[in-house]
Amino acid sequence: MAEVPSETTVREKPVEQVDAVVIRFAGDSGDGMQLTGTQFTNESAIAGNDIATLPDYPAEIRAPAGTLAGVSGFQVNFSQARVFTPGDRPDVLVVMNPAAFSVNIADLRDGGILVADSDAFTLSNIRKAGMDGDPLADASLTKRVRVFAVPLTRMTTDSIKDMGLPNKTMVRCKNFFALGLCSWMFNRPIEQTLTWIGAKFAKSPALVEANTRVFKAGWNFGETTEVFVHTYEVKPADIEPGTYTNMTGNRALALGLMAAASKAGKSMFFGSYPITPASDILHELAAHKNFDVTTFQAEDEIAAVCAAIGASFGGALGVTASSGPGIALKGEAIGLAVMTELPLVIVNVQRGGPSTGLPTKTEQADLMQALYGRNGESPLAIVAPATPVECFDMAFEAVHVALKYMVPVMILSDGYLANGAQPWKIPDYDELPDISVRYWKGDLGFHPYLRNEDTLARPWVIPGTPGFEHRIGGLEKDYDSGDISYDPVNHERMTRVRAEKIERVNEDLDPPRVEGSELGELLMVGWGSTYGALAQATEELNAEGLATGHLHLRWLNPLPVEELKRIFARYKTIVVPELNMGQLVRILRERLLVDAIPVSRVQGQPFKVGELKARVKAIVEEGR
Amino acid sequence: MAEVPSETTVREKPVEQVDAVVIRFAGDSGDGMQLTGTQFTNESAIAGNDIATLPDYPAEIRAPAGTLAGVSGFQVNFSQARVFTPGDRPDVLVVMNPAAFSVNIADLRDGGILVADSDAFTLSNIRKAGMDGDPLADASLTKRVRVFAVPLTRMTTDSIKDMGLPNKTMVRCKNFFALGLCSWMFNRPIEQTLTWIGAKFAKSPALVEANTRVFKAGWNFGETTEVFVHTYEVKPADIEPGTYTNMTGNRALALGLMAAASKAGKSMFFGSYPITPASDILHELAAHKNFDVTTFQAEDEIAAVCAAIGASFGGALGVTASSGPGIALKGEAIGLAVMTELPLVIVNVQRGGPSTGLPTKTEQADLMQALYGRNGESPLAIVAPATPVECFDMAFEAVHVALKYMVPVMILSDGYLANGAQPWKIPDYDELPDISVRYWKGDLGFHPYLRNEDTLARPWVIPGTPGFEHRIGGLEKDYDSGDISYDPVNHERMTRVRAEKIERVNEDLDPPRVEGSELGELLMVGWGSTYGALAQATEELNAEGLATGHLHLRWLNPLPVEELKRIFARYKTIVVPELNMGQLVRILRERLLVDAIPVSRVQGQPFKVGELKARVKAIVEEGR
Amino acid sequence: MSGEQAKLSRKDFVSDQDVRWCPGCGDYAILAQVQRVMPELNIPRENIVFVSGIGCSSRFPYYMNTYGFHSIHGRATAIASGLKLSRPELSVWVVTGDGDGLSIGGNHLIHLLRRNLDINILLFNNEIYGLTKGQYSPTSRIGLITKSSPLGVADHPFDTVSLALGADATFVARTVDTETRHLQEMLRRAVAHKGTSFIEILQNCPIFNDGAFEDVSGKGSRIQNQLVLEHGQPLLFGSEDARMGVALGKDMSPQVVSMDSTPEEEVLLHDETNEALGFFLSRLERPEFPVPLGVIRAMDRPIYEKEVAAQAERALSDMGQPDFNKLFTGGDTWTVE
Amino acid sequence: MSGEQAKLSRKDFVSDQDVRWCPGCGDYAILAQVQRVMPELNIPRENIVFVSGIGCSSRFPYYMNTYGFHSIHGRATAIASGLKLSRPELSVWVVTGDGDGLSIGGNHLIHLLRRNLDINILLFNNEIYGLTKGQYSPTSRIGLITKSSPLGVADHPFDTVSLALGADATFVARTVDTETRHLQEMLRRAVAHKGTSFIEILQNCPIFNDGAFEDVSGKGSRIQNQLVLEHGQPLLFGSEDARMGVALGKDMSPQVVSMDSTPEEEVLLHDETNEALGFFLSRLERPEFPVPLGVIRAMDRPIYEKEVAAQAERALSDMGQPDFNKLFTGGDTWTVE
Ligand SMILES: Cc1ncc(C[n+]2csc(CCOP(=O)(O)OP(=O)(O)O)c2C)c(N)n1
Ligand SMILES: Cc1ncc(C[n+]2csc(CCOP(=O)(O)OP(=O)(O)O)c2C)c(N)n1
Ligand code: SF4
Ligand code: SF4
Ligand SMILES: [Mg+2]
Ligand SMILES: [Mg+2]
């Protein structure tokens, strides 16, 4: 058995310096690719690289092993520069079976590296993947990319066959071989991985040993055999000092909500009904019952939001989360929150639509639903985090706005943010702002629809407060008494007040900030999860000589219309790339009467930087 | 007892000719004002006038007798010229009690006629209505309008006291006294009313006699006493020849749906859950079970629309109807109809919102919800009738489009259209177009998402058809096979096809037509129930020398963008009056990049022509 | 304006809003009984919340001088659940109708019943949609002519009590708007019960469904049609001189027996804790059998909000006081210097 | 491609789609039994429609070579109702899960049961949300650790059968995925029943809730835990050598008796038409009592779509053939010349 590698091991093979690498692990759903990818990401983070990841797993039901439908992938981009996206096309592709090969090979860049488990390329597996002959031997492939066919399964079992484990168990370890091999190839620090294996399988010492041995076998295979001639190194990136952890959007969102509720001095009540890709928020919160968080898995989405509204009425911070179809169901009840002017946070982790659509894919097609998915004039505030870690900050802001203005706030996340991970510079809780609000001071002349002069918020006097017993509801209320009112002029007045409250939120928000060129040829306006692609494209376009600005809106309602006007005026062309058929672009056109041009992609996937640049350049060239 | 009046009775008092009269009957909910108004309208229609009506009743629960909340009103405008609206301010106001006086008196135009039941102006009633002294005696009133305080209750009971009816029953007849008096005052033909009394109370000969006698007593009171000095006459209008009947929007809609289903050769399945002001459509359809109409009162709005979708899947014409809050609940399921490309007609009889809002009041604030109230890119066709009788035609068109293009179509009516009545020139059913569609001819290479080249409709092959068994659903489907597909490019293709289908509907639609000036200073663009006010305002503005065009859109999705551009270019100012905070105006601004200016009214009531004109003129003067 | 508890009276529970039901509506009587019983409970007014949906019945909260929430159609039970879960110390009441609670709100109702939060539900069953002016409801009887059923209702109605029992309610009772004392007693029992209390109140809507309960509430007929239940007592009904009982047939079928000819031991004893008996009673159908009034089921089961609170307690003791910094740094971390 | 009826075989009901459940999922066995029973029914394939909501179970229609509709979460029962009402001649099946049918879809389910359309409902109860990867469902047992209940489920579960009985279902049965013959028999009974048939199928989800029904389906335990019901037969269970019976206590409580020491007459006879007995059975709780399998209730009641059709017939005979011109001119009219 090969020698134990360690940080001090002298590397025998030459090291090639590279700026950035995109690597994708792909295999069957059962092959542990998400685990492998995540752990490789952790190693890269510890190595000091900047990173971005993209997990991509199949539809919700487990497909039969070895089929195209069952392929699961995980891509990570690690770099010594700032990283905005998981990368368009991988430099390195690791495939555990023919199906994974078939689904992913077209993405591998020319000249890239393919590592394949040759043991899995049996005739029957190849057929299952819809191919005929052994694709690894195909000349057109070997000409285009560098193919490393490695008998991964065999080497895995060989390295632990003396342990007397069942064959199935042994084979299951093979992802650690791949991880070991890749860790070697990219000079990743591996101490932490070894500790992690120990912790993860703590219940079964045999598995700790097996996986450790297999992992090392993979590392040693790279180091010892003649197959690979050199390793690669990506230098640490210039990253802001601090303590970091890997953070997904869903987890960041959950933590942000919790921290905000706590900083507001409120209990949090989270009413939800499971739905992909929002369920993890429920799972995360349910695990922290010691943080004054109540999670309520309701019988449906309507009950979930209604329970949250009831909790808000009672003085808690009511929160609900779902994805598009569930949000559609909540529309009527959200209208009740608008009318009763209760604080409420609604999270929509968007996915491909319409209807059930593409449940596991990402899309930004619910902005219009957020704005208009209810009867009547029913305005609410809308915020969209741009990156996974921003989910924390935006959730925090959302809570603040909901409480201060007594309005529902919708947070628009999406599948890409939700599952994507990013290094999060861990904040100090004690330095987060205090956002507690005091609503009602006087005790004379109280009625439930009195208003704070600045925010127009009504007083949040909660049951249990003696002397202020009152009734609220979904019927229109009199501005002056809070009683039910059918008065025509009063209705218009109240309608305008509800709208004005949302406009006033602008006063709390950071002014929009352009990245890239402050003026010039082109302004790209984006929102939500496309941030990375737009930022990357902006950098590259500027580098290519096209003066490009990038404005990424966080708050989508209200909009700082006057400031946007001033910014837009500084550019010749305005484009609005979105993962939908053009939604923000409609709002900008309507509000600003500016000929902003949509760049749409509705493919259940993020923008590819290359494609985005090409489309944007074509628009600039054609003048539109 | 006074002599029986008849058509041949020689009128003893002078007749004054007037062009048009607006009369409003107001009383307690129990006073039968709706009945009185409706019957007076019928008389006016038979007299050959053009008419428009506005019923206005209180919130859903019966308020205690005599209170302000319990006041019910019915206004009718009858004219020898074309009539577009029920009129801004009544010329004549009939009030049955102090509460009705208090609620309505401000509307009565200066110099108008007030008829009041002086018997009802007891101190306690006056107090209930929130007043102090007898308002009828107030000098500021008698200076402003002509007051006729008539002991209506007493004269009613007097005229039938020999019949031995209980006092309550006698008093109940008093609305017929008012009707008789007004019929006399405006020289209405009364034969039909007498017949109608006979039919209405057929079950109780005593009531027939009592009401007939009271009605005649009212007529005779006008003719005989010195109180009134002359009567008025409104000459017949120049109305297209034909047979007419009075038609409300809800009934017209029901009949239009039925006729269209029949002309398409389809059974109609109507799934609904009661809600004001849509319930009458259900009631109407439920009464015509012999017309191959199934009505299904579901457990909620979601079940209602889902049942309709199920029926459409089975080959029937699925229809559902509700008002705003119920439509909000249907959003998710409507998305399923979009995705499965099934024909479906959704009726939204809009009311004041948000939330429960003002259930009995009118508003146009659900256009955005119609366009965007669902998750994902989920387009459907939208049509809005402009008048009560147009509800028939637009329902017919909606059915046609739904079936031809295999799409959901939303009909946007509102409380004002729904309950408002208008003379309907009765069409000949046999001359209505045949709208049956044939979807699937071949039998080779069938799959459920094949498309007709012209309409892009998929084939509607229904269960029971041997050899074509297939499955549809809410997940994205492959363009070429109809199987579930997660393919990125396919998803974008299907998304575009669903949008394109709606665009193609344009080819079936009448081009938009401007009324008023074909070019000039001002174009008013409207939709839905504001037609009358806009048409009237247009006529008056042109008469006042402001060259004004009026474009009233029926189909709101798709929009004929190119034609709109051409039309808009002919005017200096574009205003878009709507009973909301500006919805169509947003769409026009966004699509056409034109500085169209909103004119909003959110008061649960239609536009007043005078107010509308004033606001529009101010915009023209200020250049915006 | 202070929390201290002066002795409250009925008037303290009357709000300043005009009551707007139709003259003669059964809702008035129910309101009066609730306002009468409230002072007895010794719950500070500010700790009482009435939550309702939409319907005539759902106007109820406006008339109670307590906290109140007139929400949206069918959702009062869901809103109340969120409220009670986050504020277990409040006395939470749901007022709903047969349409609000059993039609659009049916699902939330049955889920609340199974979860067993300590909420009191008053369902005003008038077998009609009052507020929307007279369509049939899920409790309307077969054949009833209404605006939406001009040829008669074809839908088999729910038995409200059976449904609640099937949904595992821990407390189910039935009473009548006009039986003021019995209604009051049921309210007291509901309050005393720990867990969800469900009371069906048969309520006359004189406008759209007048006399629907004439048999149970009518002067002439009420005696022979009311089977008034008392825990541990035999199932007897009818007038003094024509006393009847309900016995159990061998095959578990119900049998009406005349007490003239039957020894009392043969008559079933009521047992509020017996689930099968409760269901058996709920299946008694008019006119063959009398209508059971009273507490049909009352049994103990853990209270949801208490269980939830206990979990939070457990979490606190297992995982410690909330420490965000610990939480943030709980996973793998690395430090950039 | 023609309507004539060749004899169909199981294969004729297998669609061309790959079945995508996890290996070992109980859904496979259910699919196989349905595909096996279908040919017996002599219903032309084109007249059969499977409607489902969303969930692992709801993928079912894709695998049946019939008409099918994979709709949205919880709404299959509502969609099927519209379909059946407008096409009464079709054989309409609903496939749903414990989440789809009892959580989000609970209301449509109970309303379908009370209306009694002739639809067959198969509810795959795995006591978990499979498709969304393992949250608890309304049938999950107290204490179950799932993704959304890391400290254990605190919600008291529905008993599916009790709920259906409380909702006035006319046919309620329970079976197990692994009991292939019994499952087939229940399918046949459901088809034979006129009115809504509701079958709860206990189904193992090896991935997220493995062994939930081990007691009823496990080799060692099934015999003593299955109370297999047969109409008119005594309620007996257990192995040959340790035969047990269920008897009725005087207070209507259930009693397990050993047949060694008890005469058979003392054991209850099953009666599918007795509503109280059905409920009594549905309340038997493990582990004290065995789990009743088989037809718990089967009774006649008018079928909704037939009643609706009869109303249309009546309307036709009372009001005559549709005549739009007559309808249009039916009210007050006047003529302008
Ligand atoms: C979402 C929604 N759907 C429908 C309605 C209309 N609506 C209001 S109350 C009601 C039914 C009321 O019946 P019930 O609950 O029995 O109350 P009741 O008036 O008889 O007391 C309906 C259908 C509504 N307000 N909102
Ligand atoms: C409106 C809506 N809410 C939530 C979901 C997510 N969802 C899909 S299936 C499911 C539950 C499935 O559980 P069950 O019905 O028991 O089926 P199983 O997968 O266990 O067979 C949920 C919550 C959805 N698709 N749509
Ligand atoms: S409609 Fe009926 S239930 Fe409603 S207030 Fe009137 S009488 Fe009462
Ligand atoms: S998750 Fe469970 S129920 Fe779903 S397919 Fe897999 S084993 Fe079956
Ligand atoms: Mg009711
Ligand atoms: Mg399940």
Tab-separated table of N, CA and C in Angstrom, chain A residues 358-408:
chain	number	residue	atom	x	y	z
A	358	LEU	N	-40.448	22.956	-14.098
A	358	LEU	CA	-39.176	22.254	-13.917
A	358	LEU	C	-38.774	22.453	-12.464
A	359	PRO	N	-39.268	21.582	-11.577
A	359	PRO	CA	-39.168	21.859	-10.142
A	359	PRO	C	-37.747	22.010	-9.625
A	360	THR	N	-36.794	21.344	-10.258
A	360	THR	CA	-35.443	21.401	-9.704
A	360	THR	C	-34.557	22.389	-10.442
A	361	LYS	N	-35.133	23.137	-11.368
A	361	LYS	CA	-34.330	24.075	-12.154
A	361	LYS	C	-34.601	25.507	-11.713
A	362	THR	N	-33.691	26.389	-12.079
A	362	THR	CA	-33.795	27.765	-11.616
A	362	THR	C	-34.439	28.657	-12.666
A	363	GLU	N	-35.071	29.724	-12.217
A	363	GLU	CA	-35.710	30.681	-13.127
A	363	GLU	C	-36.033	31.937	-12.334
A	364	GLN	N	-36.217	33.052	-13.032
A	364	GLN	CA	-36.555	34.318	-12.353
A	364	GLN	C	-37.889	34.816	-12.835
A	365	ALA	N	-38.833	33.911	-12.983
A	365	ALA	CA	-40.058	34.284	-13.679
A	365	ALA	C	-41.210	34.644	-12.741
A	366	ASP	N	-40.914	34.870	-11.471
A	366	ASP	CA	-42.001	35.196	-10.545
A	366	ASP	C	-41.974	36.638	-10.050
A	367	LEU	N	-41.232	37.489	-10.733
A	367	LEU	CA	-41.208	38.888	-10.300
A	367	LEU	C	-42.579	39.534	-10.495
A	368	MET	N	-43.180	39.263	-11.633
A	368	MET	CA	-44.495	39.852	-11.881
A	368	MET	C	-45.530	39.310	-10.906
A	369	GLN	N	-45.420	38.034	-10.609
A	369	GLN	CA	-46.324	37.464	-9.611
A	369	GLN	C	-46.128	38.158	-8.265
A	370	ALA	N	-44.885	38.444	-7.929
A	370	ALA	CA	-44.619	39.119	-6.656
A	370	ALA	C	-45.294	40.486	-6.637
A	371	LEU	N	-45.191	41.205	-7.739
A	371	LEU	CA	-45.776	42.536	-7.810
A	371	LEU	C	-47.301	42.497	-7.889
A	372	TYR	N	-47.809	41.558	-8.674
A	372	TYR	CA	-49.212	41.663	-9.071
A	372	TYR	C	-50.060	40.420	-8.812
A	373	GLY	N	-49.542	39.453	-8.127
A	373	GLY	CA	-50.263	38.192	-8.010
A	373	GLY	C	-51.373	38.166	-6.981
A	374	ARG	N	-52.110	39.262	-6.889
A	374	ARG	CA	-53.218	39.324	-5.931
A	374	ARG	C	-54.319	40.189	-6.518
A	375	ASN	N	-55.515	40.074	-5.969
A	375	ASN	CA	-56.595	40.929	-6.443
A	375	ASN	C	-56.449	42.342	-5.901
A	376	GLY	N	-56.903	43.274	-6.691
A	376	GLY	CA	-56.952	44.659	-6.235
A	376	GLY	C	-55.583	45.329	-6.236
A	377	GLU	N	-55.585	46.581	-5.807
A	377	GLU	CA	-54.322	47.318	-5.691
A	377	GLU	C	-53.691	46.893	-4.390
A	378	SER	N	-52.676	46.094	-4.469
A	378	SER	CA	-52.205	45.351	-3.304
A	378	SER	C	-50.685	45.341	-3.240
A	379	PRO	N	-50.101	46.514	-2.988
A	379	PRO	CA	-48.654	46.627	-3.094
A	379	PRO	C	-47.907	46.036	-1.915
A	380	LEU	N	-46.768	45.436	-2.177
A	380	LEU	CA	-45.881	45.001	-1.107
A	380	LEU	C	-44.449	45.287	-1.524
A	381	ALA	N	-43.526	45.153	-0.593
A	381	ALA	CA	-42.124	45.410	-0.884
A	381	ALA	C	-41.452	44.126	-1.364
A	382	ILE	N	-40.501	44.270	-2.272
A	382	ILE	CA	-39.852	43.101	-2.868
A	382	ILE	C	-38.339	43.286	-2.869
A	383	VAL	N	-37.636	42.273	-2.404
A	383	VAL	CA	-36.177	42.332	-2.406
A	383	VAL	C	-35.624	41.023	-2.971
A	384	ALA	N	-34.521	41.119	-3.688
A	384	ALA	CA	-33.936	39.930	-4.308
A	384	ALA	C	-32.439	39.890	-4.035
A	385	PRO	N	-31.979	38.924	-3.248
A	385	PRO	CA	-30.538	38.776	-3.021
A	385	PRO	C	-29.839	38.407	-4.331
A	386	ALA	N	-28.595	38.832	-4.436
A	386	ALA	CA	-27.857	38.616	-5.673
A	386	ALA	C	-26.958	37.394	-5.616
A	387	THR	N	-26.613	36.972	-4.423
A	387	THR	CA	-25.700	35.836	-4.262
A	387	THR	C	-26.177	35.008	-3.077
A	388	PRO	N	-25.693	33.777	-2.980
A	388	PRO	CA	-26.091	32.965	-1.826
A	388	PRO	C	-25.853	33.663	-0.495
A	389	VAL	N	-24.680	34.261	-0.316
A	389	VAL	CA	-24.434	34.845	1.013
A	389	VAL	C	-25.258	36.107	1.235
A	390	GLU	N	-25.596	36.775	0.151
A	390	GLU	CA	-26.437	37.963	0.305
A	390	GLU	C	-27.830	37.594	0.818
A	391	CYS	N	-28.202	36.337	0.691
A	391	CYS	CA	-29.503	35.925	1.228
A	391	CYS	C	-29.584	36.277	2.712
A	392	PHE	N	-28.454	36.200	3.380
A	392	PHE	CA	-28.441	36.582	4.789
A	392	PHE	C	-28.792	38.062	4.947
A	393	ASP	N	-28.084	38.898	4.232
A	393	ASP	CA	-28.275	40.347	4.399
A	393	ASP	C	-29.668	40.791	3.961
A	394	MET	N	-30.106	40.233	2.846
A	394	MET	CA	-31.403	40.674	2.329
A	394	MET	C	-32.546	40.185	3.215
A	395	ALA	N	-32.380	38.997	3.788
A	395	ALA	CA	-33.397	38.521	4.724
A	395	ALA	C	-33.445	39.470	5.919
A	396	PHE	N	-32.303	39.880	6.353
A	396	PHE	CA	-32.227	40.806	7.485
A	396	PHE	C	-32.929	42.125	7.145
A	397	GLU	N	-32.600	42.659	5.984
A	397	GLU	CA	-33.256	43.905	5.551
A	397	GLU	C	-34.761	43.731	5.409
A	398	ALA	N	-35.151	42.605	4.863
A	398	ALA	CA	-36.576	42.359	4.632
A	398	ALA	C	-37.346	42.400	5.953
A	399	VAL	N	-36.785	41.757	6.959
A	399	VAL	CA	-37.438	41.748	8.266
A	399	VAL	C	-37.544	43.177	8.801
A	400	HIS	N	-36.472	43.907	8.643
A	400	HIS	CA	-36.457	45.275	9.133
A	400	HIS	C	-37.564	46.103	8.489
A	401	VAL	N	-37.659	46.012	7.187
A	401	VAL	CA	-38.667	46.792	6.463
A	401	VAL	C	-40.082	46.346	6.855
A	402	ALA	N	-40.289	45.038	6.944
A	402	ALA	CA	-41.622	44.532	7.290
A	402	ALA	C	-42.077	45.090	8.631
A	403	LEU	N	-41.154	45.114	9.591
A	403	LEU	CA	-41.525	45.548	10.937
A	403	LEU	C	-41.678	47.060	11.021
A	404	LYS	N	-40.797	47.747	10.340
A	404	LYS	CA	-40.806	49.204	10.463
A	404	LYS	C	-42.011	49.821	9.764
A	405	TYR	N	-42.351	49.265	8.594
A	405	TYR	CA	-43.442	49.854	7.804
A	405	TYR	C	-44.755	49.092	7.947
A	406	MET	N	-44.738	48.010	8.694
A	406	MET	CA	-45.939	47.176	8.831
A	406	MET	C	-46.460	46.797	7.443
A	407	VAL	N	-45.622	46.124	6.693
A	407	VAL	CA	-45.997	45.684	5.345
A	407	VAL	C	-45.478	44.270	5.106
A	408	PRO	N	-46.105	43.549	4.198
A	408	PRO	CA	-45.513	42.294	3.745
A	408	PRO	C	-44.319	42.590	2.837
